[in-house]
């Protein structure tokens, strides 16, 4: 298993006045590299905020505007200044996340993590369905070999298909996965439009999960009202923190899977806390720290036999110096995000 080294770029960062007023006492800027391109990026950047309860993480992607990014800041402030909810369990089951990679590497990746469930990325720019099927077949066969009838595969298309392509792809994927002896648990966000999502759900037998249709929506409950999904993918930071994420999860009435927003171990700990508070037995999409070459802590949240513990890791990576331009970019960005906060 590839365990991230400690630190890459993590530096002290001046606490903006608007955040100091909300109980933030320390801030650190970070940049960690990904082992493979994921969501079309190779470096993950963000800011860690410290308050009376510990650390919180604010790392909205750079293509998000201040209004879209504000919930991430709200989440970080809440995590830093509020204790996590009381857990119903001391560990949380997780899935392996498989980025775009060759079939042999994908099989080795899921074997190393020890998870009986894998979520496989598909429909990435520059790839085709044949390549996706080869990777998924390798993953399904390896999971079946290691976990037997407990093996489950999830597929995430990140809204890449139109409704017709989605149905064709899902049917092909279903044949591939089930013929390998694994269960096709669900297809995540096959289409961007909610009405297309609902149409696809009516035309396939595989359960449909909604991610972007919840975390990027002005009305995150619309997907449930329209019968567009069977599963709600809940991510803590984009939904404004553990409390609001759990409230939305409950209001959807759907099966819930807590997932990562490509977080460091600080953000992952908030996801684990939410899943533990739910007491869910569904494998959560929180085993993503192994996708980084480094982390912000000496105690990274790496799956052990398919589980993560309910702990808050320290931010104890050695401090380095941040490029001035990056510090200026984040100072400006945090200022704009803070203006969007609603107390």
CSV table of C-alpha atoms in Angstrom, one decimal:
chain,number,residue,atom,x,y,z
A,1,UNK,CA,0.0,0.0,0.0
A,2,UNK,CA,1.3,3.5,-0.9
A,3,UNK,CA,1.4,5.5,2.3
A,4,UNK,CA,1.8,9.3,1.8
A,5,UNK,CA,4.9,10.9,3.1
A,6,UNK,CA,4.6,13.7,5.7
A,7,UNK,CA,4.4,17.2,4.2
A,8,UNK,CA,5.1,18.6,0.8
A,9,UNK,CA,4.2,22.2,1.1
A,10,UNK,CA,2.5,23.3,4.3
A,11,UNK,CA,3.1,26.8,5.6
A,12,UNK,CA,1.7,29.2,8.2
A,13,UNK,CA,-0.8,31.5,6.8
A,14,UNK,CA,-2.2,34.8,8.3
A,15,UNK,CA,-5.6,34.4,9.8
A,16,UNK,CA,-8.0,36.9,8.1
A,17,UNK,CA,-9.8,39.2,10.5
A,18,UNK,CA,-13.2,37.8,9.3
A,19,UNK,CA,-12.1,34.3,10.4
A,20,UNK,CA,-10.5,35.4,13.7
A,21,UNK,CA,-13.9,36.9,14.6
A,22,UNK,CA,-15.3,33.4,14.1
A,23,UNK,CA,-12.9,31.7,16.5
A,24,UNK,CA,-10.0,30.8,14.1
A,25,UNK,CA,-6.7,31.1,15.8
A,26,UNK,CA,-4.3,29.5,13.3
A,27,UNK,CA,-4.2,28.9,9.5
A,28,UNK,CA,-1.9,26.9,7.3
A,29,UNK,CA,-1.8,26.7,3.5
A,30,UNK,CA,-1.0,23.4,1.9
A,31,UNK,CA,-0.3,21.8,-1.5
A,32,UNK,CA,-0.1,18.0,-1.9
A,33,UNK,CA,0.5,16.1,-5.1
A,34,UNK,CA,-1.6,13.3,-6.5
A,35,UNK,CA,-0.1,10.1,-7.6
A,36,UNK,CA,-2.2,10.2,-10.8
A,37,UNK,CA,-4.3,12.9,-12.5
A,38,UNK,CA,-7.7,13.0,-10.8
A,39,UNK,CA,-10.5,15.4,-11.7
A,40,UNK,CA,-8.0,16.8,-14.2
A,41,UNK,CA,-5.6,18.0,-11.5
A,42,UNK,CA,-2.3,16.8,-10.2
A,43,UNK,CA,-1.9,19.1,-7.1
A,44,UNK,CA,-4.5,19.6,-4.4
A,45,UNK,CA,-4.4,23.0,-2.6
A,46,UNK,CA,-6.2,24.4,0.3
A,47,UNK,CA,-6.1,26.1,3.7
A,48,UNK,CA,-6.3,24.4,7.2
A,49,UNK,CA,-8.0,26.4,10.0
A,50,UNK,CA,-7.5,25.8,13.7
A,51,UNK,CA,-9.9,26.7,16.5
A,52,UNK,CA,-10.9,25.5,19.9
A,53,UNK,CA,-12.0,22.0,18.7
A,54,UNK,CA,-9.1,21.2,16.3
A,55,UNK,CA,-8.5,21.6,12.6
A,56,UNK,CA,-10.8,22.1,9.7
A,57,UNK,CA,-10.1,22.0,6.0
A,58,UNK,CA,-11.1,24.5,3.3
A,59,UNK,CA,-10.1,23.4,-0.2
A,60,UNK,CA,-12.7,24.3,-2.8
A,61,UNK,CA,-11.5,23.6,-6.3
A,62,UNK,CA,-10.2,26.6,-8.2
A,63,UNK,CA,-13.0,26.5,-10.7
A,64,UNK,CA,-15.5,27.2,-7.9
A,65,UNK,CA,-16.6,30.9,-7.5
A,66,UNK,CA,-16.8,32.5,-4.1
A,67,UNK,CA,-20.5,31.6,-3.6
A,68,UNK,CA,-19.9,28.0,-4.4
A,69,UNK,CA,-16.8,28.0,-2.2
A,70,UNK,CA,-18.4,29.6,0.8
A,71,UNK,CA,-19.9,26.3,2.2
A,72,UNK,CA,-16.3,24.8,2.2
A,73,UNK,CA,-15.2,27.7,4.4
A,74,UNK,CA,-18.2,27.4,6.6
A,75,UNK,CA,-17.5,23.7,7.0
A,76,UNK,CA,-13.8,24.3,8.0
A,77,UNK,CA,-14.8,26.9,10.6
A,78,UNK,CA,-17.4,24.6,12.1
A,79,UNK,CA,-15.0,21.7,12.2
A,80,UNK,CA,-12.4,23.9,13.9
A,81,UNK,CA,-14.7,25.4,16.5
A,82,UNK,CA,-17.1,22.5,17.3
A,83,UNK,CA,-16.6,19.0,18.6
A,84,UNK,CA,-17.5,16.2,16.2
A,85,UNK,CA,-20.9,14.5,16.9
A,86,UNK,CA,-21.1,11.5,19.2
A,87,UNK,CA,-20.2,8.4,17.1
A,88,UNK,CA,-22.4,5.3,17.0
A,89,UNK,CA,-19.3,3.3,16.0
A,90,UNK,CA,-15.6,3.6,16.4
A,91,UNK,CA,-14.7,2.8,12.8
A,92,UNK,CA,-16.3,3.3,9.4
A,93,UNK,CA,-16.3,0.9,6.4
A,94,UNK,CA,-14.8,2.5,3.2
A,95,UNK,CA,-14.5,1.7,-0.5
A,96,UNK,CA,-11.4,1.8,-2.6
A,97,UNK,CA,-11.4,4.6,-5.1
A,98,UNK,CA,-9.9,3.7,-8.5
A,99,UNK,CA,-8.8,6.6,-10.7
A,100,UNK,CA,-8.1,6.2,-14.4
A,101,UNK,CA,-5.3,3.6,-14.6
A,102,UNK,CA,-4.4,0.5,-16.5
A,103,UNK,CA,-6.3,-2.7,-15.5
A,104,UNK,CA,-3.3,-4.4,-13.8
A,105,UNK,CA,-2.6,-1.3,-11.7
A,106,UNK,CA,-6.3,-1.0,-10.8
A,107,UNK,CA,-6.5,-4.6,-9.6
A,108,UNK,CA,-3.3,-4.2,-7.5
A,109,UNK,CA,-4.7,-1.0,-6.0
A,110,UNK,CA,-7.9,-2.6,-4.7
A,111,UNK,CA,-6.0,-5.6,-3.4
A,112,UNK,CA,-3.7,-3.4,-1.4
A,113,UNK,CA,-6.5,-1.4,0.3
A,114,UNK,CA,-8.4,-4.5,1.5
A,115,UNK,CA,-11.8,-3.0,0.7
A,116,UNK,CA,-14.6,-5.3,-0.5
A,117,UNK,CA,-16.2,-2.4,-2.4
A,118,UNK,CA,-14.5,-0.3,-5.1
A,119,UNK,CA,-15.6,2.9,-6.8
A,120,UNK,CA,-14.2,3.1,-10.3
A,121,UNK,CA,-13.9,6.4,-12.2
A,122,UNK,CA,-15.1,6.2,-15.9
A,123,UNK,CA,-15.8,8.5,-18.8
A,124,UNK,CA,-12.8,10.6,-18.2
A,125,UNK,CA,-11.8,12.9,-21.1
A,126,UNK,CA,-9.4,11.0,-23.5
A,127,UNK,CA,-10.7,7.6,-22.5
A,128,UNK,CA,-13.3,5.4,-24.0
A,129,UNK,CA,-15.8,2.8,-22.8
A,130,UNK,CA,-13.6,-0.1,-23.9
A,131,UNK,CA,-10.8,1.1,-21.7
A,132,UNK,CA,-13.3,1.6,-18.8
A,133,UNK,CA,-14.6,-1.9,-19.2
A,134,UNK,CA,-11.2,-3.4,-19.2
A,135,UNK,CA,-10.3,-1.6,-15.9
A,136,UNK,CA,-13.6,-2.5,-14.3
A,137,UNK,CA,-13.3,-6.1,-15.3
A,138,UNK,CA,-9.9,-6.3,-13.7
A,139,UNK,CA,-11.2,-4.7,-10.5
A,140,UNK,CA,-14.4,-6.9,-10.4
A,141,UNK,CA,-12.4,-10.1,-10.8
A,142,UNK,CA,-9.9,-9.1,-8.2
A,143,UNK,CA,-12.6,-8.2,-5.7
A,144,UNK,CA,-14.4,-11.4,-6.4
A,145,UNK,CA,-11.2,-13.4,-5.9
A,146,UNK,CA,-10.5,-11.7,-2.5
A,147,UNK,CA,-14.0,-11.1,-1.1
A,148,UNK,CA,-16.3,-13.5,-2.9
A,149,UNK,CA,-20.0,-12.6,-2.8
A,150,UNK,CA,-19.3,-9.5,-0.7
A,151,UNK,CA,-17.5,-7.9,-3.7
A,152,UNK,CA,-19.3,-4.7,-4.9
A,153,UNK,CA,-18.4,-2.2,-7.6
A,154,UNK,CA,-19.6,1.3,-8.0
A,155,UNK,CA,-19.0,3.4,-11.1
A,156,UNK,CA,-18.7,7.2,-11.2
A,157,UNK,CA,-19.1,9.0,-14.5
A,158,UNK,CA,-19.0,12.6,-13.1
A,159,UNK,CA,-22.0,13.7,-15.3
A,160,UNK,CA,-20.1,12.9,-18.5
A,161,UNK,CA,-22.9,11.2,-20.5
A,162,UNK,CA,-26.2,12.2,-22.1
A,163,UNK,CA,-29.2,10.0,-21.3
A,164,UNK,CA,-28.8,7.7,-24.3
A,165,UNK,CA,-25.1,7.1,-23.8
A,166,UNK,CA,-25.7,6.6,-20.1
A,167,UNK,CA,-28.1,3.8,-20.7
A,168,UNK,CA,-25.8,2.1,-23.2
A,169,UNK,CA,-22.8,2.4,-20.9
A,170,UNK,CA,-24.6,1.3,-17.8
A,171,UNK,CA,-25.9,-1.9,-19.5
A,172,UNK,CA,-22.4,-2.7,-20.8
A,173,UNK,CA,-20.9,-2.1,-17.3
A,174,UNK,CA,-23.6,-4.2,-15.7
A,175,UNK,CA,-22.8,-7.2,-17.9
A,176,UNK,CA,-19.0,-6.7,-17.3
A,177,UNK,CA,-19.4,-6.5,-13.5
A,178,UNK,CA,-21.9,-9.2,-12.9
A,179,UNK,CA,-20.2,-11.7,-15.2
A,180,UNK,CA,-17.1,-11.3,-13.0
A,181,UNK,CA,-19.1,-12.3,-9.9
A,182,UNK,CA,-19.4,-8.9,-8.3
A,183,UNK,CA,-22.4,-6.8,-7.5
A,184,UNK,CA,-23.0,-3.6,-9.5
A,185,UNK,CA,-24.0,-1.5,-6.5
A,186,UNK,CA,-24.8,1.8,-8.3
A,187,UNK,CA,-23.8,4.2,-11.1
A,188,UNK,CA,-22.9,7.6,-9.7
A,189,UNK,CA,-24.0,10.8,-11.5
A,190,UNK,CA,-24.2,9.4,-15.1
A,191,UNK,CA,-25.8,12.7,-16.4
A,192,UNK,CA,-25.6,16.3,-15.3
A,193,UNK,CA,-29.2,17.3,-15.7
A,194,UNK,CA,-31.6,16.0,-13.0
A,195,UNK,CA,-34.4,15.3,-15.5
A,196,UNK,CA,-31.9,13.2,-17.5
A,197,UNK,CA,-30.9,11.4,-14.3
A,198,UNK,CA,-34.5,10.5,-13.6
A,199,UNK,CA,-35.0,9.3,-17.1
A,200,UNK,CA,-31.9,7.1,-16.9
A,201,UNK,CA,-33.1,5.7,-13.6
A,202,UNK,CA,-36.4,4.6,-15.2
A,203,UNK,CA,-34.5,2.8,-18.1
A,204,UNK,CA,-31.9,0.8,-16.2
A,205,UNK,CA,-32.1,-1.8,-13.4
A,206,UNK,CA,-28.9,-0.6,-11.8
A,207,UNK,CA,-29.4,1.9,-8.9
A,208,UNK,CA,-28.5,5.5,-9.6
A,209,UNK,CA,-26.5,7.7,-7.2
A,210,UNK,CA,-26.5,11.5,-7.2
A,211,UNK,CA,-23.4,13.6,-6.3
A,212,UNK,CA,-23.2,16.8,-8.2
A,213,UNK,CA,-27.0,17.0,-8.3
A,214,UNK,CA,-26.8,17.4,-4.5
A,215,UNK,CA,-23.6,19.2,-3.6
A,216,UNK,CA,-23.7,21.8,-6.5
A,217,UNK,CA,-27.5,22.3,-6.5
A,218,UNK,CA,-29.3,25.3,-5.1
A,219,UNK,CA,-31.9,22.8,-3.9
A,220,UNK,CA,-30.1,19.7,-2.9
A,221,UNK,CA,-33.4,17.9,-2.1
A,222,UNK,CA,-34.8,18.2,-5.6
A,223,UNK,CA,-33.1,15.0,-6.8
A,224,UNK,CA,-35.1,13.1,-4.3
A,225,UNK,CA,-38.4,14.8,-5.0
A,226,UNK,CA,-38.0,14.0,-8.8
A,227,UNK,CA,-37.2,10.4,-8.1
A,228,UNK,CA,-33.8,10.9,-9.9
A,229,UNK,CA,-31.7,8.7,-7.6
A,230,UNK,CA,-31.6,5.8,-5.2
A,231,UNK,CA,-28.5,6.9,-3.4
A,232,UNK,CA,-27.4,10.3,-2.0
A,233,UNK,CA,-23.6,10.9,-2.2
A,234,UNK,CA,-23.0,13.3,0.7
A,235,UNK,CA,-19.8,15.4,0.9
A,236,UNK,CA,-19.2,17.4,4.1
A,237,UNK,CA,-17.3,20.5,2.9
A,238,UNK,CA,-19.5,21.3,-0.2
A,239,UNK,CA,-22.6,21.1,1.9
A,240,UNK,CA,-21.4,23.5,4.6
A,241,UNK,CA,-20.3,21.1,7.4
A,242,UNK,CA,-21.2,18.0,9.3
A,243,UNK,CA,-24.5,19.3,10.7
A,244,UNK,CA,-25.9,20.6,7.5
A,245,UNK,CA,-24.7,17.5,5.5
A,246,UNK,CA,-26.4,15.1,8.0
A,247,UNK,CA,-29.6,17.2,7.8
A,248,UNK,CA,-29.7,17.0,4.0
A,249,UNK,CA,-28.9,13.3,4.2
A,250,UNK,CA,-31.8,12.7,6.4
A,251,UNK,CA,-34.2,14.9,4.4
A,252,UNK,CA,-33.5,13.1,1.1
A,253,UNK,CA,-34.9,9.8,2.5
A,254,UNK,CA,-32.4,8.0,0.2
A,255,UNK,CA,-29.6,5.6,1.1
A,256,UNK,CA,-26.6,7.7,2.1
A,257,UNK,CA,-22.9,7.3,1.3
A,258,UNK,CA,-20.6,9.8,2.8
A,259,UNK,CA,-17.7,10.6,0.5
A,260,UNK,CA,-14.5,12.5,0.2
A,261,UNK,CA,-14.1,15.8,-1.7
A,262,UNK,CA,-10.5,14.8,-2.4
A,263,UNK,CA,-9.5,15.9,1.2
A,264,UNK,CA,-6.4,15.5,3.2
A,265,UNK,CA,-6.7,13.5,6.4
A,266,UNK,CA,-8.2,16.6,8.1
A,267,UNK,CA,-11.1,16.7,5.8
A,268,UNK,CA,-11.4,12.9,5.8
A,269,UNK,CA,-11.8,12.9,9.6
A,270,UNK,CA,-14.9,15.1,9.3
A,271,UNK,CA,-16.4,12.6,6.8
A,272,UNK,CA,-15.6,9.7,9.1
A,273,UNK,CA,-17.2,11.6,12.0
A,274,UNK,CA,-20.4,12.1,9.9
A,275,UNK,CA,-20.6,8.5,8.8
A,276,UNK,CA,-20.0,7.3,12.4
A,277,UNK,CA,-22.7,9.6,13.7
A,278,UNK,CA,-25.1,8.1,11.1
A,279,UNK,CA,-24.0,4.6,12.1
A,280,UNK,CA,-24.2,3.5,8.5
A,281,UNK,CA,-22.8,0.2,7.4
A,282,UNK,CA,-22.6,1.3,3.7
A,283,UNK,CA,-19.0,1.6,2.5
A,284,UNK,CA,-18.1,5.3,2.4
A,285,UNK,CA,-16.0,7.0,-0.2
A,286,UNK,CA,-13.4,8.2,2.3
A,287,UNK,CA,-10.4,6.0,1.5
A,288,UNK,CA,-8.8,8.6,-0.8
A,289,UNK,CA,-5.7,9.8,1.1
A,290,UNK,CA,-3.6,7.0,-0.6
A,291,UNK,CA,-4.1,9.0,-3.8
A,292,UNK,CA,-1.7,11.7,-2.5
A,293,UNK,CA,2.0,11.4,-2.4
A,294,UNK,CA,2.0,13.4,0.9
A,295,UNK,CA,-0.3,14.4,3.7
A,296,UNK,CA,-0.5,17.1,6.3
A,297,UNK,CA,-0.1,14.7,9.3
A,298,UNK,CA,2.2,12.0,10.5
A,299,UNK,CA,-1.0,9.9,11.2
A,300,UNK,CA,-2.7,9.7,7.7
A,301,UNK,CA,-6.2,8.2,7.6
A,302,UNK,CA,-5.3,5.1,5.5
A,303,UNK,CA,-7.8,2.2,5.3
A,304,UNK,CA,-6.9,-0.8,7.4
A,305,UNK,CA,-8.7,-4.0,6.2
A,306,UNK,CA,-11.3,-1.7,4.6
A,307,UNK,CA,-12.0,0.5,7.6
A,308,UNK,CA,-11.1,4.0,9.0
A,309,UNK,CA,-11.1,4.9,12.7
A,310,UNK,CA,-13.0,7.9,14.2
A,311,UNK,CA,-10.0,10.1,15.1
A,312,UNK,CA,-9.0,13.7,14.5
A,313,UNK,CA,-5.4,13.6,13.2
A,314,UNK,CA,-2.9,16.4,14.2
A,315,UNK,CA,-1.5,18.8,11.6
A,316,UNK,CA,2.1,18.1,12.4
A,317,UNK,CA,3.9,18.1,9.0
A,318,UNK,CA,7.1,20.2,9.0
A,319,UNK,CA,6.4,23.8,8.0
A,320,UNK,CA,7.8,25.0,4.7
A,321,UNK,CA,7.6,28.3,2.8
A,322,UNK,CA,4.6,29.0,0.5
A,323,UNK,CA,5.1,30.9,-2.7
A,324,UNK,CA,4.1,34.5,-2.3
A,325,UNK,CA,1.7,34.4,-5.3
A,326,UNK,CA,-0.1,31.3,-3.8
A,327,UNK,CA,-0.4,33.1,-0.4
A,328,UNK,CA,-1.8,36.2,-2.1
A,329,UNK,CA,-4.3,34.1,-4.1
A,330,UNK,CA,-5.6,32.4,-1.1
A,331,UNK,CA,-5.8,35.6,1.0
A,332,UNK,CA,-7.9,37.2,-1.7
A,333,UNK,CA,-10.0,34.1,-2.2
A,334,UNK,CA,-10.7,33.7,1.6
A,335,UNK,CA,-11.8,37.3,1.7
A,336,UNK,CA,-14.3,36.8,-1.1
A,337,UNK,CA,-15.6,33.6,0.5
A,338,UNK,CA,-16.0,35.2,3.9
A,339,UNK,CA,-18.2,37.8,2.4
A,340,UNK,CA,-20.6,35.0,1.3
A,341,UNK,CA,-20.9,33.5,4.7
A,342,UNK,CA,-24.2,33.9,6.5
A,343,UNK,CA,-24.1,33.8,10.2
